[in-house]
């Protein structure tokens, strides 16, 4: 019987099943499931893929667009073909007994080894594709690559053993007799016929293969949803052609319901897209004037924006994204940040930008390990009461503070309002308007999945979510698919360790090979780092690495650079505009270094000597304590921040709420609310308190739009100090003569950063051992040497003087490296550790695209997402503080009003509630948990709860400490998690 006849009603056996519901004995035909996958893949090609992604696939196949679309649909349709084998079909006895007599008698001996569907599909697809005329000569041949695409849609690329498991004779002996083989061939021919994939590709590039695999993965997820296939299973049986016609209609619906369709934002004026700005600054205007012509002439490339903190780099990145999307065929923005706190802020910025265009519906997603704890994102503030205008959604955070009180000087947010994108408060709106605004961008259903969030057209994510795309983990191809169709913005790239930096270089190489525009933002990036990042991208785009090594790809600071992929040429901001911008953005800064003795507080009542670190901090912020203003104390470690807070409490003259402690080891809901609260209070539109001191760690260092009048910091690398100083008098220019400053801020006052230099017995810099885990000791010593060379008092203009200071410490040829024998020794150790980190990172990375022979090279290692670290030494465990009740049960609060849920099934709301109470800690701290530290057994099957470690604390004994081997942990309601170690 021919393929045309097979497509008709009753033309082919539909008894082979793909899905089976035992409760109702409902069976869904395998052929229909294959056609569903193919139909969804075709719709994803039309509505989800960007034109640049379609071009990469078509050129990688050597086919026209229509035939590339058809082949992509065909391969997606073959992903389930491995179920047409006796071993799989016999899994459900009821469905097995419905098979035709020819299949039952021709099944042969059925292996007891469970069928691995992905490998089975790959092996049978290899033979089917060969019969279609696909060449099978080596690892990169079309038959081998396309078979690996089919198998890879299950999550990992597998090796096609042409002479072994994939050989025709081997397949014939293990997956059924002639009747099974014939039916597989007829099913495959039907899918090919209905998708129109008549052309045979002469080649299959690695990039095309990865993108097609990602499309197949996504199609399988959508068509495999129970509601999608069960409805079709209950319909009367009909022919394959009729089913495929209906499948295409349902595919449009399912892709639409998943909110994966790409939407063009309507053009709006600059002031509408960025309502907090009346007009672009000189750098932004330069980008908007020069870049469209460059993109129009040369096409895709990488843009580097180097500018001072608070100067509008984010707005510049959004404008670059708009220009590149219009000229390069991409759609949307993926914004990558180094930390969860900065990612939350970037999500708010991106969400506001999209909403300003007034689209009917464009989801903006947030992707990081704790996104479920972001109340603004999950919509937990949008309650029934809020919608009716009777609640304070944003103000809910203050009722969750440990003391139940709002810090003094910070009024309640406006009714129906919420945190703004720039750190201030949104203008008061009616609750209905607020809800309507959220409806424009709030993702629903499918995009709420953690690994699906990146698929949204607009998404903000921690950079590790993107780095997983170049690690050999399951579904890495789906992440590359998600990233490659958008403009990718990498913010604060200087903050990465060597381990993570190498992963970023590999990722950018892949993005360059896939014609993905990239924007790099930084305020403190050495020129050598900038050049290396741009060179990695251009090498991926096909430029000669040898020529790139000698090229200079660092923009003049402040300024921007566009390196186009076509030739590797760098185009820079016009000099006159750059100079004008630098002058317009200039603000003064004074940095002084004070020698201190480092000593932990210990007993809170201990007498502190005048020269100690704690005493100097108290003296320095004394002016704020006496006369008002806002100050920030940046501490090296969490323990130091807790000591500092406890010491300042002893003599604090005002309301206790004016002294705030913020670090990463509070429970998630406390940390989120305090961070949001500080951003609102110190943002450009916030109700600034008369007096406030924030004691923190590095949480507020980067990408947060807040302003303090005074700052004290522990010694840190010069780049970190300059980033931290970006929060000091951030609104210096816009707030001149506005009355926002305290009385002691008189005309001519220089914003002042005091840096504390710990000295040892030899009156030389002595970095505490605990600080060396935060930053390399060499950078701290080199920074101290730099400030010593400036007589401990440095006056500079930002941004003009920033780059020179960064180069002196972080540059490739730092002049401080050879100053003393101690610095030379420290530098040698620093370089040795850097090389070790780079080696470890390189071991886990997938190879560059041009070094891939078989696609299985991308998954030579077998790593889970939990094993594949994106930062060395940062595989944290999550600690859950809990409190025994009088009845012997555990609760999430000391009062015992929130019992620990232990049902068989946990709702998403319960899971989120549990996670909101967890604290991330290094795995070594809880490496030896006792039985009482293990979570309820019912949580073992939940991926987000299985690895939690309990921290039980008697409700009536706040000083109780739990032992985990040598580590002792205690949750303090005011200070957060307190850790010490028994030697």
PDB file of C-alpha atoms in Angstrom, residues 731-853:
ATOM      1  CA  UNK A 731      21.880  60.948  42.217  1.00  0.00           C
ATOM      2  CA  UNK A 732      24.510  63.636  42.786  1.00  0.00           C
ATOM      3  CA  UNK A 733      23.763  65.456  39.524  1.00  0.00           C
ATOM      4  CA  UNK A 734      19.985  65.191  39.496  1.00  0.00           C
ATOM      5  CA  UNK A 735      19.599  66.067  43.194  1.00  0.00           C
ATOM      6  CA  UNK A 736      21.705  69.224  43.252  1.00  0.00           C
ATOM      7  CA  UNK A 737      19.899  71.981  45.148  1.00  0.00           C
ATOM      8  CA  UNK A 738      16.817  69.826  45.692  1.00  0.00           C
ATOM      9  CA  UNK A 739      16.865  69.494  49.468  1.00  0.00           C
ATOM     10  CA  UNK A 740      17.234  65.713  49.397  1.00  0.00           C
ATOM     11  CA  UNK A 741      20.560  65.803  51.258  1.00  0.00           C
ATOM     12  CA  UNK A 742      21.092  66.050  55.046  1.00  0.00           C
ATOM     13  CA  UNK A 743      22.029  69.389  56.686  1.00  0.00           C
ATOM     14  CA  UNK A 744      25.734  68.538  56.875  1.00  0.00           C
ATOM     15  CA  UNK A 745      25.865  68.149  53.067  1.00  0.00           C
ATOM     16  CA  UNK A 746      26.952  71.723  52.388  1.00  0.00           C
ATOM     17  CA  UNK A 747      27.869  73.244  48.976  1.00  0.00           C
ATOM     18  CA  UNK A 748      31.126  71.779  47.732  1.00  0.00           C
ATOM     19  CA  UNK A 749      30.786  68.624  49.809  1.00  0.00           C
ATOM     20  CA  UNK A 750      32.583  65.627  48.299  1.00  0.00           C
ATOM     21  CA  UNK A 751      30.834  62.242  48.588  1.00  0.00           C
ATOM     22  CA  UNK A 752      33.110  60.233  50.857  1.00  0.00           C
ATOM     23  CA  UNK A 753      33.941  56.519  50.872  1.00  0.00           C
ATOM     24  CA  UNK A 754      35.985  55.344  53.842  1.00  0.00           C
ATOM     25  CA  UNK A 755      37.880  52.089  53.255  1.00  0.00           C
ATOM     26  CA  UNK A 756      39.038  50.096  56.289  1.00  0.00           C
ATOM     27  CA  UNK A 757      42.494  48.542  55.943  1.00  0.00           C
ATOM     28  CA  UNK A 758      43.148  45.714  58.438  1.00  0.00           C
ATOM     29  CA  UNK A 759      46.738  45.877  59.735  1.00  0.00           C
ATOM     30  CA  UNK A 760      48.791  43.120  61.313  1.00  0.00           C
ATOM     31  CA  UNK A 761      51.541  43.199  63.886  1.00  0.00           C
ATOM     32  CA  UNK A 762      54.074  44.378  61.285  1.00  0.00           C
ATOM     33  CA  UNK A 763      51.874  47.379  60.410  1.00  0.00           C
ATOM     34  CA  UNK A 764      51.214  45.850  56.996  1.00  0.00           C
ATOM     35  CA  UNK A 765      47.947  44.829  55.385  1.00  0.00           C
ATOM     36  CA  UNK A 766      46.734  41.613  57.021  1.00  0.00           C
ATOM     37  CA  UNK A 767      43.739  40.146  55.225  1.00  0.00           C
ATOM     38  CA  UNK A 768      41.626  38.011  57.605  1.00  0.00           C
ATOM     39  CA  UNK A 769      41.388  34.391  56.524  1.00  0.00           C
ATOM     40  CA  UNK A 770      37.583  34.610  56.207  1.00  0.00           C
ATOM     41  CA  UNK A 771      37.881  37.439  53.664  1.00  0.00           C
ATOM     42  CA  UNK A 772      40.017  35.378  51.281  1.00  0.00           C
ATOM     43  CA  UNK A 773      37.030  33.272  50.304  1.00  0.00           C
ATOM     44  CA  UNK A 774      35.291  36.419  49.050  1.00  0.00           C
ATOM     45  CA  UNK A 775      38.094  37.831  46.886  1.00  0.00           C
ATOM     46  CA  UNK A 776      41.686  36.809  46.117  1.00  0.00           C
ATOM     47  CA  UNK A 777      44.115  38.215  48.680  1.00  0.00           C
ATOM     48  CA  UNK A 778      46.304  39.631  45.889  1.00  0.00           C
ATOM     49  CA  UNK A 779      43.566  42.020  44.760  1.00  0.00           C
ATOM     50  CA  UNK A 780      43.040  43.278  48.313  1.00  0.00           C
ATOM     51  CA  UNK A 781      46.757  43.841  48.857  1.00  0.00           C
ATOM     52  CA  UNK A 782      47.128  45.501  45.441  1.00  0.00           C
ATOM     53  CA  UNK A 783      44.211  47.834  46.186  1.00  0.00           C
ATOM     54  CA  UNK A 784      45.709  48.746  49.537  1.00  0.00           C
ATOM     55  CA  UNK A 785      49.032  49.438  47.802  1.00  0.00           C
ATOM     56  CA  UNK A 786      47.279  51.651  45.260  1.00  0.00           C
ATOM     57  CA  UNK A 787      45.575  53.729  47.954  1.00  0.00           C
ATOM     58  CA  UNK A 788      48.805  53.911  49.939  1.00  0.00           C
ATOM     59  CA  UNK A 789      50.517  55.295  46.838  1.00  0.00           C
ATOM     60  CA  UNK A 790      47.861  58.035  46.831  1.00  0.00           C
ATOM     61  CA  UNK A 791      48.703  58.914  50.467  1.00  0.00           C
ATOM     62  CA  UNK A 792      45.582  57.116  51.697  1.00  0.00           C
ATOM     63  CA  UNK A 793      43.398  59.865  50.216  1.00  0.00           C
ATOM     64  CA  UNK A 794      42.184  59.674  46.630  1.00  0.00           C
ATOM     65  CA  UNK A 795      40.054  62.316  44.949  1.00  0.00           C
ATOM     66  CA  UNK A 796      38.720  61.378  41.547  1.00  0.00           C
ATOM     67  CA  UNK A 797      36.107  62.218  38.985  1.00  0.00           C
ATOM     68  CA  UNK A 798      33.639  59.531  37.966  1.00  0.00           C
ATOM     69  CA  UNK A 799      33.593  58.220  35.269  1.00  0.00           C
ATOM     70  CA  UNK A 800      36.743  59.798  33.807  1.00  0.00           C
ATOM     71  CA  UNK A 801      39.227  58.344  36.328  1.00  0.00           C
ATOM     72  CA  UNK A 802      37.625  54.924  36.813  1.00  0.00           C
ATOM     73  CA  UNK A 803      39.232  52.923  34.006  1.00  0.00           C
ATOM     74  CA  UNK A 804      42.794  53.887  34.941  1.00  0.00           C
ATOM     75  CA  UNK A 805      42.278  52.723  38.529  1.00  0.00           C
ATOM     76  CA  UNK A 806      40.766  49.436  37.375  1.00  0.00           C
ATOM     77  CA  UNK A 807      43.660  48.782  35.002  1.00  0.00           C
ATOM     78  CA  UNK A 808      46.230  49.429  37.742  1.00  0.00           C
ATOM     79  CA  UNK A 809      44.897  46.587  39.877  1.00  0.00           C
ATOM     80  CA  UNK A 810      42.900  44.306  37.560  1.00  0.00           C
ATOM     81  CA  UNK A 811      44.651  44.969  34.272  1.00  0.00           C
ATOM     82  CA  UNK A 812      46.799  42.467  32.449  1.00  0.00           C
ATOM     83  CA  UNK A 813      49.986  44.344  33.344  1.00  0.00           C
ATOM     84  CA  UNK A 814      49.269  45.734  36.794  1.00  0.00           C
ATOM     85  CA  UNK A 815      52.106  47.985  38.008  1.00  0.00           C
ATOM     86  CA  UNK A 816      51.529  46.783  41.571  1.00  0.00           C
ATOM     87  CA  UNK A 817      52.379  43.184  40.754  1.00  0.00           C
ATOM     88  CA  UNK A 818      56.119  43.832  41.019  1.00  0.00           C
ATOM     89  CA  UNK A 819      56.140  46.416  43.818  1.00  0.00           C
ATOM     90  CA  UNK A 820      57.052  44.092  46.667  1.00  0.00           C
ATOM     91  CA  UNK A 821      58.081  40.510  47.197  1.00  0.00           C
ATOM     92  CA  UNK A 822      54.801  39.958  49.052  1.00  0.00           C
ATOM     93  CA  UNK A 823      52.735  41.172  46.104  1.00  0.00           C
ATOM     94  CA  UNK A 824      54.752  39.017  43.701  1.00  0.00           C
ATOM     95  CA  UNK A 825      54.105  35.988  45.902  1.00  0.00           C
ATOM     96  CA  UNK A 826      50.413  36.763  46.173  1.00  0.00           C
ATOM     97  CA  UNK A 827      50.129  37.320  42.433  1.00  0.00           C
ATOM     98  CA  UNK A 828      51.773  33.973  41.733  1.00  0.00           C
ATOM     99  CA  UNK A 829      49.281  32.245  44.001  1.00  0.00           C
ATOM    100  CA  UNK A 830      46.416  34.174  42.440  1.00  0.00           C
ATOM    101  CA  UNK A 831      47.449  33.152  38.931  1.00  0.00           C
ATOM    102  CA  UNK A 832      47.896  29.543  40.002  1.00  0.00           C
ATOM    103  CA  UNK A 833      44.387  29.436  41.452  1.00  0.00           C
ATOM    104  CA  UNK A 834      43.017  31.168  38.365  1.00  0.00           C
ATOM    105  CA  UNK A 835      44.600  28.562  36.101  1.00  0.00           C
ATOM    106  CA  UNK A 836      43.244  25.773  38.304  1.00  0.00           C
ATOM    107  CA  UNK A 837      39.730  27.249  38.132  1.00  0.00           C
ATOM    108  CA  UNK A 838      39.954  27.639  34.366  1.00  0.00           C
ATOM    109  CA  UNK A 839      41.116  24.045  34.031  1.00  0.00           C
ATOM    110  CA  UNK A 840      38.239  22.729  36.130  1.00  0.00           C
ATOM    111  CA  UNK A 841      35.780  24.851  34.169  1.00  0.00           C
ATOM    112  CA  UNK A 842      37.154  23.667  30.839  1.00  0.00           C
ATOM    113  CA  UNK A 843      36.860  20.024  31.883  1.00  0.00           C
ATOM    114  CA  UNK A 844      33.090  20.345  32.272  1.00  0.00           C
ATOM    115  CA  UNK A 845      32.357  22.543  29.259  1.00  0.00           C
ATOM    116  CA  UNK A 846      30.932  21.292  26.005  1.00  0.00           C
ATOM    117  CA  UNK A 847      33.341  21.880  23.088  1.00  0.00           C
ATOM    118  CA  UNK A 848      33.075  24.887  20.769  1.00  0.00           C
ATOM    119  CA  UNK A 849      30.752  24.323  17.819  1.00  0.00           C
ATOM    120  CA  UNK A 850      33.640  23.992  15.345  1.00  0.00           C
ATOM    121  CA  UNK A 851      35.198  21.154  17.372  1.00  0.00           C
ATOM    122  CA  UNK A 852      32.099  18.968  17.424  1.00  0.00           C
ATOM    123  CA  UNK A 853      32.256  15.847  15.281  1.00  0.00           C
TER     124      UNK A 853
END
